[in-house]
mmCIF file of C-alpha atoms in Angstrom:
data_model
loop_
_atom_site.group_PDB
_atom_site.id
_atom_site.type_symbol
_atom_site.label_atom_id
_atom_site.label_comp_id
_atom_site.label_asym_id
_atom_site.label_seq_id
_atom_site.Cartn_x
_atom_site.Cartn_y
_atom_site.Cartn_z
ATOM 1 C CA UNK P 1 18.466 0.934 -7.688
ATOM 2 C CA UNK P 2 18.345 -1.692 -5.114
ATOM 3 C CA UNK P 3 14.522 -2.875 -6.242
ATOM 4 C CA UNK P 4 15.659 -2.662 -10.059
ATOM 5 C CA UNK P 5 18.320 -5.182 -8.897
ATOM 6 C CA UNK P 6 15.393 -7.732 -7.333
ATOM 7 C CA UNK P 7 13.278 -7.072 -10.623
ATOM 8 C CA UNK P 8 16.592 -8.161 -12.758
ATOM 9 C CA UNK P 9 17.333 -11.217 -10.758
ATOM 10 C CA UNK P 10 13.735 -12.747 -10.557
ATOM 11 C CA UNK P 11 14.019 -12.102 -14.939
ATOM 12 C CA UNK P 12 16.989 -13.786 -14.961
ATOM 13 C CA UNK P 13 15.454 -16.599 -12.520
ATOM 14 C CA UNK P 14 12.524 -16.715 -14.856
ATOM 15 C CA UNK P 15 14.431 -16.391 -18.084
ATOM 16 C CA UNK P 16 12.826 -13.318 -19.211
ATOM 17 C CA UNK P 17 15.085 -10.910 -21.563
ATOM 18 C CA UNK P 18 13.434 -7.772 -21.062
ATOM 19 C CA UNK P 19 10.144 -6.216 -19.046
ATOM 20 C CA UNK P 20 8.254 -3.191 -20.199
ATOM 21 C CA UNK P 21 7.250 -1.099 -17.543
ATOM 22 C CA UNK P 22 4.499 1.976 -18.327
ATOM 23 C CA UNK P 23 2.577 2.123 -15.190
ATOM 24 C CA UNK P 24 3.476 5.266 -14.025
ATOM 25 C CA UNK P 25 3.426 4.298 -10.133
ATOM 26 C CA UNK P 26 5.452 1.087 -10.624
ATOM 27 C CA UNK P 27 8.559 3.248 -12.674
ATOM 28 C CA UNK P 28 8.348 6.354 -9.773
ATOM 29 C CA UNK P 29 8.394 2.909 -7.226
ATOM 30 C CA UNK P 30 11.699 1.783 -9.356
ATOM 31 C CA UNK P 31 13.427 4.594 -10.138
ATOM 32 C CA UNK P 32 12.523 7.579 -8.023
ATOM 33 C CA UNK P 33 10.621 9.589 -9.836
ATOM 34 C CA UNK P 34 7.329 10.695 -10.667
ATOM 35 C CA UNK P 35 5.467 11.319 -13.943
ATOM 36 C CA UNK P 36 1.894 11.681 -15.040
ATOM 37 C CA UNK P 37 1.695 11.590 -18.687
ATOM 38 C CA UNK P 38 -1.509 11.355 -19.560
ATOM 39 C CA UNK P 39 -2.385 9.844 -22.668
ATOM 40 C CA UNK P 40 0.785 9.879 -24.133
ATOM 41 C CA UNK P 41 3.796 6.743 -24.184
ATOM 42 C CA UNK P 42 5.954 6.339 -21.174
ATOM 43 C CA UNK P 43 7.500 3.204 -20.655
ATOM 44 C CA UNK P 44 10.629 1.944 -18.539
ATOM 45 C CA UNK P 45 12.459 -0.962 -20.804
ATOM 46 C CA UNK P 46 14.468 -3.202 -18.800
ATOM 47 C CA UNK P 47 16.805 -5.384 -19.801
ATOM 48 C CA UNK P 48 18.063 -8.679 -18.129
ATOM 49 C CA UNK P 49 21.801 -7.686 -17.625
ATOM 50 C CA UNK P 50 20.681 -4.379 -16.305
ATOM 51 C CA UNK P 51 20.349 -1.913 -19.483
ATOM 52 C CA UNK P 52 17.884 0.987 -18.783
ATOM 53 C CA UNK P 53 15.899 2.675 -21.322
ATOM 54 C CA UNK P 54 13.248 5.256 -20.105
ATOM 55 C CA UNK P 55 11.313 6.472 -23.175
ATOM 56 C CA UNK P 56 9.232 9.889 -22.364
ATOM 57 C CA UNK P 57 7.686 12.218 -23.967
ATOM 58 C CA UNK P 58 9.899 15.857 -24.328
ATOM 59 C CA UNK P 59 6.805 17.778 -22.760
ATOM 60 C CA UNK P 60 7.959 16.378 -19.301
ATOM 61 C CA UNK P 61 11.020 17.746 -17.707
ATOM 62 C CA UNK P 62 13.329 14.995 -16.199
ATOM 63 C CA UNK P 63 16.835 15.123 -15.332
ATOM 64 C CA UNK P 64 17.655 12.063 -16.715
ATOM 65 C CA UNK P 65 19.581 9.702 -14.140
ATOM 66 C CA UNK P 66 18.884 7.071 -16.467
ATOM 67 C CA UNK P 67 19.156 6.848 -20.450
ATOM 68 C CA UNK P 68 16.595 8.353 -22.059
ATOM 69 C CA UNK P 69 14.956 8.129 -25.479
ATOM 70 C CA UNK P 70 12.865 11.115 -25.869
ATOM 71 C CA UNK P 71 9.970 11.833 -28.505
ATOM 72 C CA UNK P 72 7.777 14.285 -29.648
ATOM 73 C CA UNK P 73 4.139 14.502 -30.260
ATOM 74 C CA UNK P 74 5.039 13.940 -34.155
ATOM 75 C CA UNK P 75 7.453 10.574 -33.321
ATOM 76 C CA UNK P 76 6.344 6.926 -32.884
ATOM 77 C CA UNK P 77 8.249 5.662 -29.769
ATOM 78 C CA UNK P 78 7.415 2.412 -30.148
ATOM 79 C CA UNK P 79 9.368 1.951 -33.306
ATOM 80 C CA UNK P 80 12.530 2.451 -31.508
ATOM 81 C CA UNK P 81 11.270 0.561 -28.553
ATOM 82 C CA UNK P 82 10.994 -2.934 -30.642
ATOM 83 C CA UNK P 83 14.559 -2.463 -32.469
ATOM 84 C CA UNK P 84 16.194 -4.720 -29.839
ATOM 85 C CA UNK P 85 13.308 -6.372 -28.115
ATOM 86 C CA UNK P 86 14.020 -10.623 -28.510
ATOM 87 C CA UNK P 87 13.220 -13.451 -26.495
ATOM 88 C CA UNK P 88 10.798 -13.376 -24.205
ATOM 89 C CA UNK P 89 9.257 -10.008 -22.925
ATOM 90 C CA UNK P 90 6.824 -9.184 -20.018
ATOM 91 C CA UNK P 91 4.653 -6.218 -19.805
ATOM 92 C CA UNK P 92 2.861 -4.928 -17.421
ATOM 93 C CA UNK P 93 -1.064 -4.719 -17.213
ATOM 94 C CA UNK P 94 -1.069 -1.243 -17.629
ATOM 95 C CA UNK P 95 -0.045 -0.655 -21.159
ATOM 96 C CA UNK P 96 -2.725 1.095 -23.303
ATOM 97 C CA UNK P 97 -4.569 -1.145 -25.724
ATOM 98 C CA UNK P 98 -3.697 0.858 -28.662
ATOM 99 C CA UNK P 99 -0.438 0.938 -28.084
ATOM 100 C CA UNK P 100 -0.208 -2.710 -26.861
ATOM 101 C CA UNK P 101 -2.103 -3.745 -30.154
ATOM 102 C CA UNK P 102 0.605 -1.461 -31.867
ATOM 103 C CA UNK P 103 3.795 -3.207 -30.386
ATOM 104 C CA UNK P 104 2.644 -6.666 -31.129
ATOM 105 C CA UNK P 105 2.202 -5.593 -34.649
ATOM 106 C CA UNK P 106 5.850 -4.358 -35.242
ATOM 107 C CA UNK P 107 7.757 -6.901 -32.925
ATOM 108 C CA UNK P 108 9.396 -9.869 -34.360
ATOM 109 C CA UNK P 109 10.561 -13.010 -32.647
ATOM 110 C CA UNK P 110 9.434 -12.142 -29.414
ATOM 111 C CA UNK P 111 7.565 -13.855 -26.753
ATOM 112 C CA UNK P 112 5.196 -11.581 -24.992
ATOM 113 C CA UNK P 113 4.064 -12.691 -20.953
ATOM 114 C CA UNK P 114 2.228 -11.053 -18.173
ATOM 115 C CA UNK P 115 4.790 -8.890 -16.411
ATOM 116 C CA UNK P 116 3.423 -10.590 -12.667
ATOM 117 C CA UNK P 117 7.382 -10.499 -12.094
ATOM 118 C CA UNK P 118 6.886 -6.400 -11.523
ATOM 119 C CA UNK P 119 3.995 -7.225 -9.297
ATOM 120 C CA UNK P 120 6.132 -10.007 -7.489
ATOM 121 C CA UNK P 121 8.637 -7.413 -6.561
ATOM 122 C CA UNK P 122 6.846 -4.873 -5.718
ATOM 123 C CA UNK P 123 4.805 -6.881 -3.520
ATOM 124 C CA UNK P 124 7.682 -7.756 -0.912
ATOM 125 C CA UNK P 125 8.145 -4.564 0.810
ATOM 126 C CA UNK P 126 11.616 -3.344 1.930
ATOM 127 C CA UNK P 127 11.750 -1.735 5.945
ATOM 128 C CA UNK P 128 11.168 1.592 4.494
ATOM 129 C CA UNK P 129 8.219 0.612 2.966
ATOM 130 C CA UNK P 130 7.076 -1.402 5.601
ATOM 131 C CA UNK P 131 7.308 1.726 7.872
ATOM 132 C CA UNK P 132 5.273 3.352 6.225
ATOM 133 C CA UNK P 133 2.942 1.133 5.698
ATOM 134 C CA UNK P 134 2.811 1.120 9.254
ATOM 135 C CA UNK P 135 2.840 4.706 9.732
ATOM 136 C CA UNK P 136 -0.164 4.716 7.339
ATOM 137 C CA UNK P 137 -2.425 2.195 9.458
ATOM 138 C CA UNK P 138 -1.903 4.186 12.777
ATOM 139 C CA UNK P 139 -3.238 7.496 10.962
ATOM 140 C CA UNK P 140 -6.229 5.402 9.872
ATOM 141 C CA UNK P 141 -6.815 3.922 13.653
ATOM 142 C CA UNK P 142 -6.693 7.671 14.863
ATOM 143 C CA UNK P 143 -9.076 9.109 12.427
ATOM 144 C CA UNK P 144 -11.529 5.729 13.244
ATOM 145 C CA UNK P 145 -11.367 6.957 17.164
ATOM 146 C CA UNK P 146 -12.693 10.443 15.741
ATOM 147 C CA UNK P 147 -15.568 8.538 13.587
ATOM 148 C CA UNK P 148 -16.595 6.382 15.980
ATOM 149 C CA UNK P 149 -17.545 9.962 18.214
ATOM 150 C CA UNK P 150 -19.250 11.342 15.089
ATOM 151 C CA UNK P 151 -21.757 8.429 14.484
ATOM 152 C CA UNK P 152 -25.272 9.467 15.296
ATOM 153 C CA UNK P 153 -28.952 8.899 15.084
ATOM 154 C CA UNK P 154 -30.146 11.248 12.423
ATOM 155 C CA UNK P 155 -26.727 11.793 10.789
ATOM 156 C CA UNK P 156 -27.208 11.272 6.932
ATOM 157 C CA UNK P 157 -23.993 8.774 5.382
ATOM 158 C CA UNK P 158 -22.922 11.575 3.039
ATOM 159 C CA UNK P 159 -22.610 14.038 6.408
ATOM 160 C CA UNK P 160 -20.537 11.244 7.843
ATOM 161 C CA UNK P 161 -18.688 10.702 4.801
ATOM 162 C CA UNK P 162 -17.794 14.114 4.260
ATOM 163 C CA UNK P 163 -16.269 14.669 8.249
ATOM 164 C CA UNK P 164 -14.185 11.465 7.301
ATOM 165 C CA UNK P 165 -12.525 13.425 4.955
ATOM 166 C CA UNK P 166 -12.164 17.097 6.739
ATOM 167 C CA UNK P 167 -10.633 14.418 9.818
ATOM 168 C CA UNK P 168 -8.017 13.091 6.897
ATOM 169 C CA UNK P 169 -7.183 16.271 6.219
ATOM 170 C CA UNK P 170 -6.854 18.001 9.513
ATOM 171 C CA UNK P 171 -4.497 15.138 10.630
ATOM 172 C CA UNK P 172 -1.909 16.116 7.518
ATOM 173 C CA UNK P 173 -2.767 12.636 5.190
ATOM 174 C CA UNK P 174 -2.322 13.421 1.449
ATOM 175 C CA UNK P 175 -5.780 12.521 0.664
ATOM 176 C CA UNK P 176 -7.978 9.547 0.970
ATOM 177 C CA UNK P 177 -6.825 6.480 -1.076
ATOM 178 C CA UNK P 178 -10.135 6.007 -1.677
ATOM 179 C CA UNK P 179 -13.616 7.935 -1.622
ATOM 180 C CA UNK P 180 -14.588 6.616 1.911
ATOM 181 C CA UNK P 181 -18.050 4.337 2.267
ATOM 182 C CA UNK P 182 -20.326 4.845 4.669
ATOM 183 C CA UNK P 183 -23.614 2.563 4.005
ATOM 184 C CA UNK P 184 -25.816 2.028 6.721
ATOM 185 C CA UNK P 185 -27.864 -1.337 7.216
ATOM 186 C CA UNK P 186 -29.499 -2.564 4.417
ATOM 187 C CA UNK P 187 -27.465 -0.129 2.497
ATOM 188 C CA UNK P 188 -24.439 -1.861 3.550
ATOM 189 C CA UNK P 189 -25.466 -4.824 1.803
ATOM 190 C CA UNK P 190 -24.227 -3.379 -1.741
ATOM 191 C CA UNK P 191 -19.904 -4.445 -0.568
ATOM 192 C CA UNK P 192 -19.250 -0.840 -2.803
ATOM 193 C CA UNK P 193 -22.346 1.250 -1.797
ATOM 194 C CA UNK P 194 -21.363 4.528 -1.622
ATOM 195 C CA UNK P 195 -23.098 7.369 0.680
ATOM 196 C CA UNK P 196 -26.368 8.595 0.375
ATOM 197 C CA UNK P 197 -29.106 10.818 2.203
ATOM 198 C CA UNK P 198 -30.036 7.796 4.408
ATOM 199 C CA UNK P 199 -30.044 8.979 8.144
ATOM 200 C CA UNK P 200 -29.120 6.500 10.633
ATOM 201 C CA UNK P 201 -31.955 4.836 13.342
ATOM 202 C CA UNK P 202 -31.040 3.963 16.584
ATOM 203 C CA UNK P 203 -29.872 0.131 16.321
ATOM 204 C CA UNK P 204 -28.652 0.028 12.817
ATOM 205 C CA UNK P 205 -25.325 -1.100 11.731
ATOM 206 C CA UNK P 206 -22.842 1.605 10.374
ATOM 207 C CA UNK P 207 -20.656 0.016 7.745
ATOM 208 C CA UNK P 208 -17.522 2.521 7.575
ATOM 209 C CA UNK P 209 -14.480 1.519 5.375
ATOM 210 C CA UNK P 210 -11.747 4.307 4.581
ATOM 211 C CA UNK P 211 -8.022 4.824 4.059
ATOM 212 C CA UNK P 212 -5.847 7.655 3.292
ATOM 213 C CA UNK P 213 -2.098 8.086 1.870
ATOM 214 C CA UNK P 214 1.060 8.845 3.882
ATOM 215 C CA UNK P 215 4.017 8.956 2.632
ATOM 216 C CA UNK P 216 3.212 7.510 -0.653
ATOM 217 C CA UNK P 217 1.707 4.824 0.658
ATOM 218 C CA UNK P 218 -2.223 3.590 1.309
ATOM 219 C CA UNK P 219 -3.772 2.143 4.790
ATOM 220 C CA UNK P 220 -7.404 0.723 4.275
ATOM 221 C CA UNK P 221 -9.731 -0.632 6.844
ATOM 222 C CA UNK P 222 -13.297 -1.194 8.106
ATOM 223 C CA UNK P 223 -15.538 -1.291 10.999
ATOM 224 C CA UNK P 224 -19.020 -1.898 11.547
ATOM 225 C CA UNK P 225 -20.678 -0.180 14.639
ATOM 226 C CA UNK P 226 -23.899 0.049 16.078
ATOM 227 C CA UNK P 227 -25.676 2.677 17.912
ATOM 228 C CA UNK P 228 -27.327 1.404 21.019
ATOM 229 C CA UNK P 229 -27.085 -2.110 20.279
ATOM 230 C CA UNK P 230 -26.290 -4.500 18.354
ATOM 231 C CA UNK P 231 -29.134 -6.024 16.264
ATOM 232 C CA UNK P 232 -27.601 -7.828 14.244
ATOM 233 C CA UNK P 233 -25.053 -9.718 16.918
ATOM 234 C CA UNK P 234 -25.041 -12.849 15.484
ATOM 235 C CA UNK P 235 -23.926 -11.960 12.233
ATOM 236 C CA UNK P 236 -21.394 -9.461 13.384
ATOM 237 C CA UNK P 237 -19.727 -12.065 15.739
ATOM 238 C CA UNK P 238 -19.225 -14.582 12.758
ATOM 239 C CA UNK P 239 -17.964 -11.650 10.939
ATOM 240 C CA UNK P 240 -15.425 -10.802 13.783
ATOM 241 C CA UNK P 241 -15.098 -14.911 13.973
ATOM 242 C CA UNK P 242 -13.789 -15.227 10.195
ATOM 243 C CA UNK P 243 -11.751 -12.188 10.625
ATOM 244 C CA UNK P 244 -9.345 -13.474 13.610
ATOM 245 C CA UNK P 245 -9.408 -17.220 11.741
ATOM 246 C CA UNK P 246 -7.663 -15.977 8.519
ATOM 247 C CA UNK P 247 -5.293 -13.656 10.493
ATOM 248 C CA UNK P 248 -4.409 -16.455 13.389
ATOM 249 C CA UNK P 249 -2.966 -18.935 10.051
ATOM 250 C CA UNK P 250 -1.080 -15.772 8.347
ATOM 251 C CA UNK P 251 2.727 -16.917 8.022
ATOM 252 C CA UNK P 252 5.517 -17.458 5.593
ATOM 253 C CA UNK P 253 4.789 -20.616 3.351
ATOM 254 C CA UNK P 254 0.787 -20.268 3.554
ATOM 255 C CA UNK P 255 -0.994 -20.272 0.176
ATOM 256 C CA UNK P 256 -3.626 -17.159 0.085
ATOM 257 C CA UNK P 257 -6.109 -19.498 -0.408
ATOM 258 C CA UNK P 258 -6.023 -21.226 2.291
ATOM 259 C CA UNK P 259 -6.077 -17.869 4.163
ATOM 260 C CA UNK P 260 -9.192 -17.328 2.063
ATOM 261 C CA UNK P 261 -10.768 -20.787 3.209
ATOM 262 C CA UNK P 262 -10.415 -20.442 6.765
ATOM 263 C CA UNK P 263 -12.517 -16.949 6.748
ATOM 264 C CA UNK P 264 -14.784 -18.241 4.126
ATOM 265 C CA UNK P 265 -15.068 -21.812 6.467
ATOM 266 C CA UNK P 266 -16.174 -20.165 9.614
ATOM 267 C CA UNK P 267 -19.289 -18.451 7.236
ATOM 268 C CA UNK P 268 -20.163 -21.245 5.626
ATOM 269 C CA UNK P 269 -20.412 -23.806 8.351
ATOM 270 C CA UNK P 270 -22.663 -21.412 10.235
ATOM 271 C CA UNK P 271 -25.209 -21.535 7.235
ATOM 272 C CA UNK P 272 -24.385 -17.573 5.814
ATOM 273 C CA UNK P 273 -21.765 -18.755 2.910
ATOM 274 C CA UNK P 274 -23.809 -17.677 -0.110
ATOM 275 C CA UNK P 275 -23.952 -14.192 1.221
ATOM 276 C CA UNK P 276 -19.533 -13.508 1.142
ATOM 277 C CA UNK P 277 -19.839 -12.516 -2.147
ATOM 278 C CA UNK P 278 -15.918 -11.021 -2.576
ATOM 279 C CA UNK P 279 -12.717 -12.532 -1.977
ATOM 280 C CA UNK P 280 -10.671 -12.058 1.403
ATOM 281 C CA UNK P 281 -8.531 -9.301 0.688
ATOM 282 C CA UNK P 282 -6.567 -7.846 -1.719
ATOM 283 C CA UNK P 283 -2.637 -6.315 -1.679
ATOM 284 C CA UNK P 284 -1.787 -3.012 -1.153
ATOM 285 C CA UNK P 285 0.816 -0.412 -1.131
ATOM 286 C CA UNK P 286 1.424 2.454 -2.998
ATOM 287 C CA UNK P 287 -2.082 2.165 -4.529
ATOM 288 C CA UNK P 288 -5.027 0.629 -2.350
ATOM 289 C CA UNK P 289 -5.603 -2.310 -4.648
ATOM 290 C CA UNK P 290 -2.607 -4.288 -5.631
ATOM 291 C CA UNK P 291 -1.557 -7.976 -6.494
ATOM 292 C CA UNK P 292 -1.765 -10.153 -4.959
ATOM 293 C CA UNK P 293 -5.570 -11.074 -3.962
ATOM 294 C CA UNK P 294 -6.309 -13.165 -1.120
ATOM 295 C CA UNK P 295 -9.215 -15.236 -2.585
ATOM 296 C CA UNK P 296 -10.228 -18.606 -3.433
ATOM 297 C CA UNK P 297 -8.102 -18.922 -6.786
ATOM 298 C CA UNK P 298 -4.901 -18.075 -5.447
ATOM 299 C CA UNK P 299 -2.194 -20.533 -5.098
ATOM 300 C CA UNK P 300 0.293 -18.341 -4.179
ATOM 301 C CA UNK P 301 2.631 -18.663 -1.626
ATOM 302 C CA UNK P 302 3.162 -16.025 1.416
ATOM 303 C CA UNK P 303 6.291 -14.220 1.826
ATOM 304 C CA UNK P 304 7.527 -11.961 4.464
ATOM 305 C CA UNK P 305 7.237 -8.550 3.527
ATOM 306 C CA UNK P 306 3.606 -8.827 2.372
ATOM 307 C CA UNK P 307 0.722 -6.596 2.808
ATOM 308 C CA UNK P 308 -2.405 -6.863 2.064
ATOM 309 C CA UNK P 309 -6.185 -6.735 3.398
ATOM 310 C CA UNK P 310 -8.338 -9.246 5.643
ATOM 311 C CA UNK P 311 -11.846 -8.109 5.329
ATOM 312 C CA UNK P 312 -14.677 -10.836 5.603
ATOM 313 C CA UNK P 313 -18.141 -9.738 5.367
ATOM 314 C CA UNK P 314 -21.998 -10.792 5.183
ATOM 315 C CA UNK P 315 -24.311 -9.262 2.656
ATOM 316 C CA UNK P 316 -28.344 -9.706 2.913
ATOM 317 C CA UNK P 317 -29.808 -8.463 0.377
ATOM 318 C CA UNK P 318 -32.946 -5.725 2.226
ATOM 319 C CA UNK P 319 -31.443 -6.973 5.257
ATOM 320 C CA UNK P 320 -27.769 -6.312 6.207
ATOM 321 C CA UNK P 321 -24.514 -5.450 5.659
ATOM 322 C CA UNK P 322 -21.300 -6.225 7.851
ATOM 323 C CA UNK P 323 -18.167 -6.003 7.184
ATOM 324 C CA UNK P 324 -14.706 -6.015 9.321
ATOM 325 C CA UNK P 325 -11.442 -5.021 7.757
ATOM 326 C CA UNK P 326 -7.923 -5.269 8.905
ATOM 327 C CA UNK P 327 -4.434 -4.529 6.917
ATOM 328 C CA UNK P 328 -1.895 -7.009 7.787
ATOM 329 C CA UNK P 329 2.102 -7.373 7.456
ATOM 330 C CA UNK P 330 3.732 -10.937 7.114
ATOM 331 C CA UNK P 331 6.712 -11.154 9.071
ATOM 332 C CA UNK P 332 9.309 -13.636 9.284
ATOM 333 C CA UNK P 333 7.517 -16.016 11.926
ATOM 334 C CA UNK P 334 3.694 -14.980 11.603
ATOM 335 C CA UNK P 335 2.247 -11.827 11.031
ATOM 336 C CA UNK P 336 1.769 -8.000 12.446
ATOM 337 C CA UNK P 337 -2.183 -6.978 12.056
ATOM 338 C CA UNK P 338 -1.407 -3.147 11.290
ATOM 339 C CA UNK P 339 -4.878 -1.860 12.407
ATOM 340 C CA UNK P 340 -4.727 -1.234 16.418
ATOM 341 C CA UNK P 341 -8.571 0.170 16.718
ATOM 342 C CA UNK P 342 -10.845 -2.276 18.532
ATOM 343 C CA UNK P 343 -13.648 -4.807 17.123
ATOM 344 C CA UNK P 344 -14.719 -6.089 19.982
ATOM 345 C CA UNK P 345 -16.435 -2.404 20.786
ATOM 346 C CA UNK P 346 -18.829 -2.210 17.681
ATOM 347 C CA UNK P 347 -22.021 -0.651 19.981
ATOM 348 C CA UNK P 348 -22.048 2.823 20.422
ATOM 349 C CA UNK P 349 -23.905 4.558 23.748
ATOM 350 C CA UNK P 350 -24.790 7.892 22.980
#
């Protein structure tokens, strides 16, 4: 219960009585165990000098190392959820609407707040996690050697796409954390475009950005390469540019937007700004997309333990797409760029 023990202390820090936890990802990350629950009520109910309260629906076995309140399909949980809530309470972003709407209604005297204090936690990860994390990044980094023999003139995306995912699976991942892209070219414009028919021409950039999950936890990264040559070298050396900028100022005490601004610098000053169109990078952990973001609005402060993307890019509309991804873990003096597999080799001789 070690991370339920953070979690309490950074309530207490903050003054917050009790946190409401119903992302089912964020309890299994507290407490061990797993649940998928559909559309039905689960929520973990914590309380600031360490009371438990797990409230789950009878229809899903659980041994109960922690108190329980169960319910049936013909109860209303949330009426004994709000018996004790006072003071102030944060929930997480995940709670339903309907039942969100639901809980305000019947609450009284309470103070309701974003539950970022879940997010803060689970954001710092322990030296398990961090292992994983790890262990994650270096199954990505193989599977990228394997795609980078696979790219091809007159390979379609979706053919690419789908040998991404037979490599994941050959290698023993548990899936993809994502469905992977493949764009090529002007394709690759579109940050999100996923594959099409498109076959790839000799000279054309090959935008591929994939992850899978080991262990629980999610690696995510990207490479652009080029069969031939490069045609597009300038942009794809301000790419790569941007890239090693952010990661060289990665350390405690660092706001994520400053990390943010010395990517987004290097693109604007060489004329190309209105064409990053995303933020930097976002976290990531046991899902692929997690708090906190690395972007322009952030005033955050980095802390050792953190993980999360670097992934600059330049988007021409009809034109172009590049884009060069790295995960990253901040350590206690700097920082550990997880993803091994080159970016200074982005042509291809075939």
């Amino acid at each position: 219960m070690e991370k339920i023990q953070k979690l309490i202390m950074l309530m207490t820090k903050k003054n917050i009585d009790y946190c409401l936890i119903s992302d089912p990802k964020a309890i299994s990350y507290f407490i061990g165990t797993s649940f998928s629950p559909g559309e039905r009520f689960l929520c973990l109910k914590v309380r600031n000098d360490g009371e438990l309260v797990l409230y789950l629906n009878i229809l899903f076995p659980y041994d109960e190392t922690i108190r329980t309140h169960w319910y049936s399909d013909t109860d209303n949980p949330i009426v004994n959820l709000v018996k004790d809530l006072r003071g102030t309470v944060a929930i997480d972003k995940n709670l339903a609407a309907h039942f969100l709407i639901e809980l305000f209604d019947l609450s009284k005297d309470v103070h309701f707040i974003n539950g970022t204090v879940i997010d803060e936690v689970k954001a710092i990860k322990d030296h398990d996690e961090r292992k994983k994390m790890i262990k994650a990044s270096m199954v990505n980094d193989e599977v990228m050697k394997e795609v980078a023999k696979l790219i091809e003139v007159g390979k379609s995306e979706e053919k690419l796409a789908e040998e991404i995912m037979q490599a994941f699976n050959r290698i023993g991942s548990e899936g993809e954390s994502f469905p992977p892209i493949v764009a090529y070219q002007d394709h690759a414009a579109d940050p999100h475009g996923m594959p099409g028919n498109r076959t790839l021409k000799e000279g054309e950039a090959v935008v591929v950005d994939m992850g899978c999950v080991i262990d629980g936890y999610c690696s995510d990264m990207t490479r652009t390469f080029f069969v031939g040559y490069n045609s597009e070298k300038e942009i794809y050396d301000l790419v790569l540019k941007a890239n090693l900028a952010a990661e060289a100022m990665i350390k405690p005490g660092v706001r994520f937007k400053d990390i943010d601004k010395a990517a987004r610098q290097v693109i604007e000053e060489a004329g190309y700004g209105q064409y990053f169109i995303h933020r930097l990078g976002h976290g990531i952990g046991m899902e692929v997309h997690e708090p906190f973001d690395v972007s322009a609005t952030n005033d955050m402060i980095v802390e050792e333990g953190m993980c999360f993307s670097i992934e600059p890019g330049i988007y021409i509309k009809d034109r172009i797409g590049i884009r060069i991804e790295d995960l990253v873990l901040v350590t206690s003096d700097g920082v550990e760029v997880l993803n091994k597999y080159p970016k200074d080799q982005e042509v291809l001789i075939k």
